PDB file of C-alpha atoms in Angstrom:
ATOM      1  CA  ALA A   1      13.128 -16.115  16.646  1.00 84.00           C
ATOM      2  CA  ALA A   2      11.269 -14.292  13.877  1.00 82.00           C
ATOM      3  CA  ALA A   3       9.295 -12.240  16.402  1.00 83.00           C
ATOM      4  CA  VAL A   4      12.451 -11.249  18.257  1.00 85.00           C
ATOM      5  CA  ALA A   5      14.130 -10.202  14.991  1.00 80.00           C
ATOM      6  CA  THR A   6      11.087  -8.116  14.063  1.00 75.00           C
ATOM      7  CA  VAL A   7      11.027  -6.329  17.420  1.00 80.00           C
ATOM      8  CA  LYS A   8      14.774  -5.651  17.179  1.00 79.00           C
ATOM      9  CA  THR A   9      14.299  -4.170  13.699  1.00 77.00           C
ATOM     10  CA  VAL A  10      11.455  -1.926  14.804  1.00 72.00           C
ATOM     11  CA  LEU A  11      13.488  -0.678  17.760  1.00 79.00           C
ATOM     12  CA  GLU A  12      16.483   0.303  15.611  1.00 78.00           C
ATOM     13  CA  PRO A  13      17.177   4.044  15.727  1.00 83.00           C
ATOM     14  CA  GLY A  14      15.069   5.873  13.149  1.00 85.00           C
ATOM     15  CA  MET A  15      12.997   2.865  12.102  1.00 84.00           C
ATOM     16  CA  LEU A  16       9.693   4.088  13.577  1.00 86.00           C
ATOM     17  CA  LYS A  17      10.252   7.500  11.983  1.00 91.00           C
ATOM     18  CA  HIS A  18      10.943   5.780   8.650  1.00 91.00           C
ATOM     19  CA  ILE A  19       7.772   3.667   8.933  1.00 91.00           C
ATOM     20  CA  ALA A  20       5.655   6.746   9.723  1.00 92.00           C
ATOM     21  CA  SER A  21       7.214   8.795   6.921  1.00 95.00           C
ATOM     22  CA  VAL A  22       6.954   6.163   4.198  1.00 96.00           C
ATOM     23  CA  GLY A  23       3.486   5.142   5.410  1.00 96.00           C
ATOM     24  CA  SER A  24       2.304   8.764   5.148  1.00 97.00           C
ATOM     25  CA  ARG A  25       3.727   9.011   1.641  1.00 97.00           C
ATOM     26  CA  PHE A  26       1.878   5.831   0.664  1.00 98.00           C
ATOM     27  CA  ILE A  27      -1.445   6.906   2.181  1.00 98.00           C
ATOM     28  CA  ASP A  28      -1.173  10.431   0.745  1.00 98.00           C
ATOM     29  CA  GLY A  29      -0.424   8.960  -2.688  1.00 98.00           C
ATOM     30  CA  LEU A  30      -3.437   6.644  -2.474  1.00 98.00           C
ATOM     31  CA  LYS A  31      -5.690   9.532  -1.390  1.00 98.00           C
ATOM     32  CA  ALA A  32      -4.450  11.583  -4.358  1.00 98.00           C
ATOM     33  CA  LEU A  33      -5.262   8.611  -6.587  1.00 98.00           C
ATOM     34  CA  GLN A  34      -8.690   8.405  -4.959  1.00 98.00           C
ATOM     35  CA  GLN A  35      -9.382  11.957  -6.172  1.00 97.00           C
ATOM     36  CA  ARG A  36      -8.698  10.803  -9.750  1.00 95.00           C
ATOM     37  CA  SER A  37     -10.451   7.437  -9.628  1.00 95.00           C
ATOM     38  CA  ASP A  38     -14.048   6.588  -8.842  1.00 95.00           C
ATOM     39  CA  ARG A  39     -12.894   2.996  -8.229  1.00 97.00           C
ATOM     40  CA  ILE A  40     -11.496   3.942  -4.790  1.00 98.00           C
ATOM     41  CA  ALA A  41     -14.159   4.406  -2.124  1.00 98.00           C
ATOM     42  CA  GLU A  42     -11.891   4.746   0.924  1.00 98.00           C
ATOM     43  CA  VAL A  43      -8.229   4.759   1.933  1.00 98.00           C
ATOM     44  CA  ARG A  44      -7.411   3.824   5.518  1.00 97.00           C
ATOM     45  CA  GLY A  45      -4.397   2.763   7.442  1.00 96.00           C
ATOM     46  CA  ARG A  46      -1.736   3.478   9.974  1.00 93.00           C
ATOM     47  CA  GLY A  47       1.961   3.310   9.330  1.00 91.00           C
ATOM     48  CA  LEU A  48       2.486   0.655   6.690  1.00 94.00           C
ATOM     49  CA  MET A  49      -0.754  -1.267   7.308  1.00 96.00           C
ATOM     50  CA  ILE A  50      -2.975   0.107   4.569  1.00 98.00           C
ATOM     51  CA  GLY A  51      -6.380  -0.845   3.191  1.00 98.00           C
ATOM     52  CA  VAL A  52      -8.044   0.514   0.081  1.00 98.00           C
ATOM     53  CA  ARG A  53     -11.783  -0.127  -0.184  1.00 98.00           C
ATOM     54  CA  LEU A  54     -12.846  -0.231  -3.812  1.00 98.00           C
ATOM     55  CA  SER A  55     -16.251   0.535  -5.245  1.00 97.00           C
ATOM     56  CA  GLY A  56     -16.477  -3.080  -6.432  1.00 96.00           C
ATOM     57  CA  PRO A  57     -14.741  -6.443  -6.028  1.00 97.00           C
ATOM     58  CA  ALA A  58     -11.000  -6.305  -5.387  1.00 97.00           C
ATOM     59  CA  ALA A  59     -10.044  -9.752  -6.761  1.00 97.00           C
ATOM     60  CA  ALA A  60      -9.275  -8.622 -10.337  1.00 97.00           C
ATOM     61  CA  VAL A  61      -7.191  -5.672  -9.132  1.00 98.00           C
ATOM     62  CA  ILE A  62      -5.213  -7.895  -6.756  1.00 98.00           C
ATOM     63  CA  ALA A  63      -4.576 -10.413  -9.557  1.00 97.00           C
ATOM     64  CA  ASN A  64      -3.510  -7.588 -11.862  1.00 97.00           C
ATOM     65  CA  MET A  65      -1.096  -6.294  -9.224  1.00 98.00           C
ATOM     66  CA  LEU A  66       0.449  -9.735  -8.878  1.00 97.00           C
ATOM     67  CA  GLU A  67       0.964  -9.861 -12.664  1.00 96.00           C
ATOM     68  CA  ARG A  68       2.807  -6.535 -12.275  1.00 97.00           C
ATOM     69  CA  GLY A  69       5.102  -7.993  -9.621  1.00 96.00           C
ATOM     70  CA  ILE A  70       3.386  -6.364  -6.624  1.00 97.00           C
ATOM     71  CA  VAL A  71       2.117  -8.558  -3.804  1.00 97.00           C
ATOM     72  CA  CYS A  72      -0.979  -7.318  -2.023  1.00 97.00           C
ATOM     73  CA  GLY A  73      -3.952  -9.191  -0.668  1.00 97.00           C
ATOM     74  CA  PRO A  74      -7.645  -9.070   0.080  1.00 97.00           C
ATOM     75  CA  ALA A  75      -9.197  -7.941   3.331  1.00 96.00           C
ATOM     76  CA  GLY A  76     -12.789  -8.672   2.483  1.00 91.00           C
ATOM     77  CA  GLY A  77     -14.357  -8.692  -0.938  1.00 96.00           C
ATOM     78  CA  GLU A  78     -13.785  -5.042  -1.766  1.00 98.00           C
ATOM     79  CA  VAL A  79     -10.577  -4.193   0.109  1.00 98.00           C
ATOM     80  CA  VAL A  80      -7.015  -4.342  -1.197  1.00 98.00           C
ATOM     81  CA  ARG A  81      -4.559  -4.727   1.694  1.00 98.00           C
ATOM     82  CA  PHE A  82      -0.995  -3.484   1.486  1.00 98.00           C
ATOM     83  CA  LEU A  83       1.505  -4.681   4.126  1.00 96.00           C
ATOM     84  CA  PRO A  84       4.956  -3.758   2.806  1.00 95.00           C
ATOM     85  CA  PRO A  85       8.078  -4.633   4.753  1.00 91.00           C
ATOM     86  CA  TYR A  86       9.517  -2.047   7.129  1.00 87.00           C
ATOM     87  CA  ILE A  87      12.495  -1.541   4.825  1.00 88.00           C
ATOM     88  CA  VAL A  88      10.296  -0.327   1.936  1.00 94.00           C
ATOM     89  CA  THR A  89      11.694   2.794   0.275  1.00 95.00           C
ATOM     90  CA  GLU A  90       9.984   5.882  -1.101  1.00 96.00           C
ATOM     91  CA  ALA A  91      10.925   4.695  -4.602  1.00 97.00           C
ATOM     92  CA  ASP A  92       9.187   1.350  -3.878  1.00 97.00           C
ATOM     93  CA  VAL A  93       6.058   3.203  -2.738  1.00 98.00           C
ATOM     94  CA  ASP A  94       6.081   5.378  -5.858  1.00 98.00           C
ATOM     95  CA  ARG A  95       6.293   2.261  -8.044  1.00 98.00           C
ATOM     96  CA  VAL A  96       3.406   0.590  -6.190  1.00 98.00           C
ATOM     97  CA  LEU A  97       1.285   3.715  -6.619  1.00 98.00           C
ATOM     98  CA  ARG A  98       1.964   3.768 -10.374  1.00 98.00           C
ATOM     99  CA  GLU A  99       1.225   0.058 -10.738  1.00 98.00           C
ATOM    100  CA  PHE A 100      -1.922   0.307  -8.602  1.00 98.00           C
ATOM    101  CA  GLU A 101      -3.286   3.130 -10.743  1.00 97.00           C
ATOM    102  CA  ALA A 102      -2.617   1.082 -13.878  1.00 97.00           C
ATOM    103  CA  ALA A 103      -4.162  -2.034 -12.297  1.00 97.00           C
ATOM    104  CA  LEU A 104      -7.317  -0.082 -11.410  1.00 96.00           C
ATOM    105  CA  GLU A 105      -7.624   1.085 -15.009  1.00 93.00           C
ATOM    106  CA  SER A 106      -7.097  -2.330 -16.572  1.00 92.00           C
ATOM    107  CA  ALA A 107      -8.897  -4.649 -14.139  1.00 80.00           C
TER     108      ALA A 107
END
């Protein structure tokens, strides 16, 4: 039932365009942050499946993000994985970017 609901949501008019648009905003924001932070080695992703490889262990950054109310996870020892829901907004992405920058600085 969950899989059927997910497919129906993705097939709603405009949803794929929304995913591509918000995903691009997220990736572009992370790449801009990469230019300002030597902690980010690589930003990769497609749509809303995004990985950020750090220059060191990701565990402290992930824990710091959780303390800030942002759920993300590991994808290997040095990668922070973001998998936001399809209904994520641009404002949500902007908040995550701000919190991620702060988490990088304090972790």
